[in-house]
Short mmCIF file of C-alpha atoms in Angstrom, two decimals:
data_model
loop_
_atom_site.label_atom_id
_atom_site.label_comp_id
_atom_site.label_asym_id
_atom_site.label_seq_id
_atom_site.Cartn_x
_atom_site.Cartn_y
_atom_site.Cartn_z
CA MET A 1 -31.33 5.70 -9.22
CA HIS A 2 -30.10 6.52 -6.03
CA ARG A 3 -26.78 9.24 -5.92
CA PRO A 4 -24.28 7.63 -3.43
CA ILE A 5 -24.23 9.81 -0.06
CA TRP A 6 -20.66 9.30 0.65
CA PRO A 7 -19.14 12.14 -1.34
CA ILE A 8 -21.91 14.80 0.04
CA LEU A 9 -20.74 13.34 3.68
CA ILE A 10 -17.05 13.79 2.79
CA LEU A 11 -17.40 17.12 1.64
CA THR A 12 -19.25 18.34 4.46
CA VAL A 13 -16.75 17.26 6.75
CA LEU A 14 -14.02 18.81 4.96
CA CYS A 15 -15.56 22.26 3.98
CA ASP A 16 -17.95 23.14 7.42
CA SER A 17 -16.33 24.43 10.06
CA SER A 18 -19.45 24.08 12.54
CA ILE A 19 -18.51 20.14 12.13
CA THR A 20 -17.99 18.84 15.44
CA LEU A 21 -14.74 16.40 16.30
CA GLY A 22 -17.29 13.27 17.01
CA GLN A 23 -19.12 13.99 13.72
CA TYR A 24 -15.69 14.49 12.03
CA TYR A 25 -14.28 10.93 13.19
CA PHE A 26 -17.70 9.21 12.44
CA VAL A 27 -17.95 9.72 8.96
CA MET A 28 -13.98 9.63 8.31
CA GLY A 29 -14.15 6.17 10.17
CA TYR A 30 -17.28 5.32 7.88
CA TYR A 31 -15.61 6.76 4.72
CA ARG A 32 -11.92 5.01 5.89
CA GLU A 33 -13.61 1.01 6.61
CA ARG A 34 -16.53 1.35 4.05
CA VAL A 35 -15.84 3.24 1.00
CA PHE A 36 -12.15 3.63 0.62
CA PRO A 37 -11.72 0.09 0.26
CA TRP A 38 -14.16 0.24 -2.22
CA LEU A 39 -12.45 2.57 -4.23
CA VAL A 40 -9.17 0.89 -3.79
CA GLU A 41 -10.46 -2.14 -5.20
CA HIS A 42 -11.96 -0.51 -8.59
CA LEU A 43 -9.20 2.32 -8.89
CA LEU A 44 -6.09 0.09 -8.48
CA SER A 45 -7.23 -2.84 -10.53
CA GLY A 46 -6.54 -1.36 -14.55
CA ASP A 47 -4.98 -3.44 -16.91
CA GLU A 48 -2.16 -1.39 -16.85
CA LEU A 49 -1.32 -2.02 -13.10
CA GLU A 50 -2.46 -5.43 -13.33
CA VAL A 51 0.78 -6.40 -15.79
CA ILE A 52 2.89 -4.64 -13.30
CA ARG A 53 1.22 -6.43 -10.19
CA ASP A 54 2.18 -9.90 -11.80
CA ARG A 55 5.80 -8.48 -12.97
CA VAL A 56 6.19 -7.79 -9.11
CA VAL A 57 4.75 -10.00 -7.27
CA GLY A 58 5.30 -13.17 -9.39
CA ARG A 59 8.92 -12.94 -8.38
CA ALA A 60 8.10 -13.72 -4.82
CA THR A 61 9.55 -17.24 -3.36
CA GLY A 62 9.71 -19.04 0.12
CA HIS A 63 7.89 -17.57 2.92
CA VAL A 64 6.37 -14.04 1.73
CA ILE A 65 5.16 -11.09 4.17
CA GLU A 66 2.68 -8.42 2.27
CA ILE A 67 2.51 -5.33 4.25
CA GLY A 68 -0.63 -3.49 3.66
CA SER A 69 -2.25 -6.06 1.83
CA GLY A 70 -5.53 -4.64 1.22
CA THR A 71 -8.52 -6.06 -0.77
CA GLY A 72 -6.47 -8.91 -1.63
CA THR A 73 -5.83 -7.95 -5.44
CA ASN A 74 -2.32 -8.83 -5.37
CA PHE A 75 -3.15 -12.66 -4.06
CA LEU A 76 -3.43 -14.18 -7.20
CA CYS A 77 -0.11 -12.84 -8.46
CA TYR A 78 1.96 -14.74 -6.28
CA ALA A 79 3.15 -18.12 -7.84
CA LYS A 80 1.71 -21.34 -6.48
CA THR A 81 5.10 -22.43 -5.42
CA ILE A 82 5.38 -20.10 -2.40
CA THR A 83 5.83 -21.44 0.99
CA SER A 84 3.49 -19.33 2.94
CA LEU A 85 1.75 -15.70 2.84
CA THR A 86 1.50 -13.62 5.81
CA THR A 87 -0.86 -10.83 5.04
CA VAL A 88 -0.74 -7.54 7.20
CA ASP A 89 -3.27 -4.65 6.78
CA LEU A 90 -4.92 -2.19 9.69
CA ASN A 91 -7.82 -1.38 8.22
CA PRO A 92 -10.82 -3.74 8.63
CA GLY A 93 -12.91 -3.02 5.45
CA MET A 94 -9.71 -3.68 3.41
CA ASN A 95 -9.29 -7.17 5.28
CA LYS A 96 -13.37 -7.87 5.06
CA ARG A 97 -12.56 -7.59 1.08
CA ALA A 98 -9.89 -9.81 1.38
CA ARG A 99 -10.93 -12.58 2.70
CA PRO A 100 -12.80 -14.38 0.20
CA ARG A 101 -10.28 -14.20 -2.09
CA ILE A 102 -7.81 -16.86 0.08
CA LYS A 103 -10.05 -19.83 -0.27
CA TYR A 104 -8.79 -19.75 -4.11
CA LEU A 105 -4.81 -20.04 -2.76
CA GLU A 106 -3.28 -23.34 -2.83
CA PHE A 107 -0.52 -22.33 -0.11
CA PRO A 108 -1.33 -21.02 3.85
CA VAL A 109 -2.16 -17.56 4.40
CA ASP A 110 -2.10 -16.26 7.85
CA THR A 111 -3.98 -12.76 8.08
CA ARG A 112 -3.20 -10.15 10.50
CA GLU A 113 -5.20 -7.12 11.26
CA ILE A 114 -2.11 -4.60 12.62
CA SER A 115 0.08 -2.09 12.03
CA CYS A 116 3.65 -2.91 10.23
CA ASP A 117 5.74 -0.57 12.95
CA ASP A 118 5.88 -3.07 15.58
CA LEU A 119 5.35 -7.05 14.19
CA PRO A 120 4.89 -9.80 16.51
CA MET A 121 6.86 -12.20 14.34
CA ASN A 122 10.29 -13.13 15.04
CA ALA A 123 13.22 -11.24 13.17
CA ALA A 124 14.76 -13.37 9.97
CA SER A 125 11.39 -14.98 9.73
CA PHE A 126 10.73 -14.44 5.89
CA ASP A 127 12.60 -14.89 2.57
CA CYS A 128 10.66 -11.88 1.05
CA ALA A 129 8.30 -9.08 1.83
CA VAL A 130 5.83 -7.42 -0.69
CA THR A 131 4.45 -3.89 -0.84
CA THR A 132 2.55 -2.48 -3.48
CA LEU A 133 0.91 1.35 -3.28
CA THR A 134 1.51 1.06 0.39
CA LEU A 135 4.02 2.90 1.98
CA CYS A 136 2.56 6.43 0.70
CA SER A 137 -0.21 5.54 3.67
CA LEU A 138 2.23 4.27 6.40
CA VAL A 139 1.88 6.81 9.48
CA ASP A 140 5.60 5.48 10.83
CA ILE A 141 7.39 4.62 7.05
CA GLU A 142 10.85 4.67 8.70
CA LYS A 143 9.77 2.00 11.57
CA CYS A 144 7.68 0.46 9.60
CA LEU A 145 10.67 -0.02 6.88
CA ARG A 146 12.73 -0.88 9.94
CA GLU A 147 10.30 -3.57 10.83
CA ILE A 148 10.23 -5.35 7.54
CA TYR A 149 14.08 -5.12 7.30
CA ARG A 150 14.18 -6.66 11.10
CA VAL A 151 11.79 -9.96 9.95
CA LEU A 152 13.60 -10.53 6.78
CA LYS A 153 16.22 -12.99 6.96
CA PRO A 154 19.69 -12.19 5.79
CA GLY A 155 19.74 -12.18 1.55
CA GLY A 156 16.03 -11.85 2.11
CA HIS A 157 14.61 -9.28 -0.49
CA LEU A 158 11.77 -6.29 -0.65
CA LEU A 159 9.79 -6.32 -3.70
CA PHE A 160 8.25 -3.08 -4.02
CA LEU A 161 6.14 -1.05 -6.35
CA GLU A 162 5.09 2.52 -5.00
CA HIS A 163 4.08 5.69 -6.36
CA GLY A 164 5.96 8.77 -4.91
CA LEU A 165 8.19 12.02 -5.20
CA SER A 166 8.54 12.72 -9.17
CA ASP A 167 11.39 13.63 -10.47
CA ALA A 168 10.15 16.51 -12.84
CA GLU A 169 10.00 19.68 -10.65
CA ASP A 170 6.45 20.93 -11.75
CA VAL A 171 4.94 17.23 -10.47
CA GLU A 172 6.88 17.70 -7.70
CA ARG A 173 5.42 21.06 -6.64
CA TRP A 174 1.98 19.87 -7.22
CA GLN A 175 2.62 16.78 -5.27
CA ARG A 176 3.31 18.85 -2.44
CA ARG A 177 0.52 21.13 -2.88
CA ILE A 178 -2.05 18.11 -3.21
CA THR A 179 -0.69 15.90 -0.31
CA PRO A 180 -2.80 17.35 2.20
CA LEU A 181 -5.88 17.02 0.60
CA GLN A 182 -4.90 13.05 -0.57
CA ARG A 183 -4.03 12.29 2.96
CA GLN A 184 -7.61 13.09 4.08
CA LEU A 185 -9.28 11.45 1.24
CA CYS A 186 -7.02 8.49 0.72
CA ASP A 187 -6.55 7.40 4.28
CA GLY A 188 -2.89 8.85 5.07
CA CYS A 189 -1.71 8.89 1.52
CA HIS A 190 1.40 11.00 0.24
CA LEU A 191 2.26 11.74 -3.00
CA ASN A 192 5.30 12.76 -2.47
CA ARG A 193 7.74 10.33 -0.72
CA PRO A 194 10.79 9.66 -1.83
CA ILE A 195 10.59 5.73 -2.08
CA ASP A 196 14.35 4.90 -2.89
CA ALA A 197 15.65 7.27 -0.02
CA LEU A 198 13.31 5.57 2.43
CA VAL A 199 14.18 2.05 1.81
CA ARG A 200 17.84 2.87 2.10
CA ASN A 201 17.91 4.60 4.87
CA ALA A 202 16.08 1.51 6.72
CA GLY A 203 19.48 -0.65 5.61
CA PHE A 204 18.23 -2.33 2.71
CA VAL A 205 20.44 -2.57 -0.71
CA ILE A 206 18.37 -1.71 -3.74
CA GLU A 207 19.73 -4.30 -6.35
CA GLU A 208 16.79 -3.11 -9.44
CA MET A 209 14.94 0.02 -9.66
CA SER A 210 13.14 1.45 -12.44
CA ASN A 211 10.91 4.86 -12.29
CA TYR A 212 8.15 5.44 -14.89
CA TYR A 213 4.88 7.44 -14.90
CA LEU A 214 1.79 5.40 -15.25
CA GLU A 215 0.17 5.75 -19.14
CA LYS A 216 -3.60 6.50 -17.75
CA VAL A 217 -3.05 8.12 -14.30
CA PRO A 218 -2.40 11.88 -14.08
CA ARG A 219 1.20 12.45 -13.68
CA VAL A 220 1.21 14.09 -10.13
CA PHE A 221 -0.65 10.39 -8.94
CA GLY A 222 1.04 8.17 -11.35
CA TYR A 223 5.04 8.34 -10.95
CA MET A 224 6.00 4.68 -9.99
CA TYR A 225 9.09 3.23 -8.23
CA GLU A 226 9.56 -0.38 -8.58
CA GLY A 227 12.52 -2.34 -7.48
CA ILE A 228 14.07 -5.23 -5.52
CA ALA A 229 15.71 -4.53 -2.74
CA ARG A 230 17.96 -6.87 -0.29
CA LYS A 231 18.64 -7.35 3.18
#
C-alpha cells in the first residue's frame, strides 16, 4: 500500500528554507483545497461532536445562513421545517465535498463560494445564522461577525459552536505557543480566540452559553464555546 505523499510535502515546505515562494503556494494550495477538506470531514465527525452539532444546529429556524459550511457536515442536523439555507464557504475543496449532501435536503439551498467579510446579501435577510468550528479560521473575524450581525433580522439569532481560548492558564499558554503552527496546518485556525468577547464586540447579546472540554480531544484543541446570541 502506498503511503500518502502530502505529509512529506507539507513538512518539507515548512522546514526547508530553500523552498521558493512559488513552491510554497503551490503545495499549500493543494493541501488547502484537496487534503484539508478530507481531514476536516474525518476529524470533526466523531460521535461526541455529532451529538453536539444536532443540539446546536437543530435549533435553527426560518431563513438560515451558515458561515463556514465546510463539507456540509451540518446539513442533516437542520430541522426539515426551516424555510431556506444559504451556505457560505470560500474553500472550493470544501464546497465540492458538500454538494452531494444537498440532494438529501428538503428545503432550498443557496451555495455561495465567497468570503464572509463582505456578504452580498441585504441587511436583515435572515432569521438565524449558524457557525460551527468556523470563527477560529476567519482572517478578519471582527468584520465577519459584523457582517453576520448586519444580515440578521432584528431579534435574529446566531447559533455558535466554536473552540477557542481556555480559561485555564496552563492550557492557554500552550494554545498561544501552538497557534502559529496550527494556522499553517489548519487553514488559518487559531486556538486562542476569545469567542464570547468577539461575539459581544460585534453587537450581539449572548442569551445562553456553556464552556466545556471535549472528552476525546486534547484540552489545548478542545475548549468549546456553545451558545446563542441575539441581534
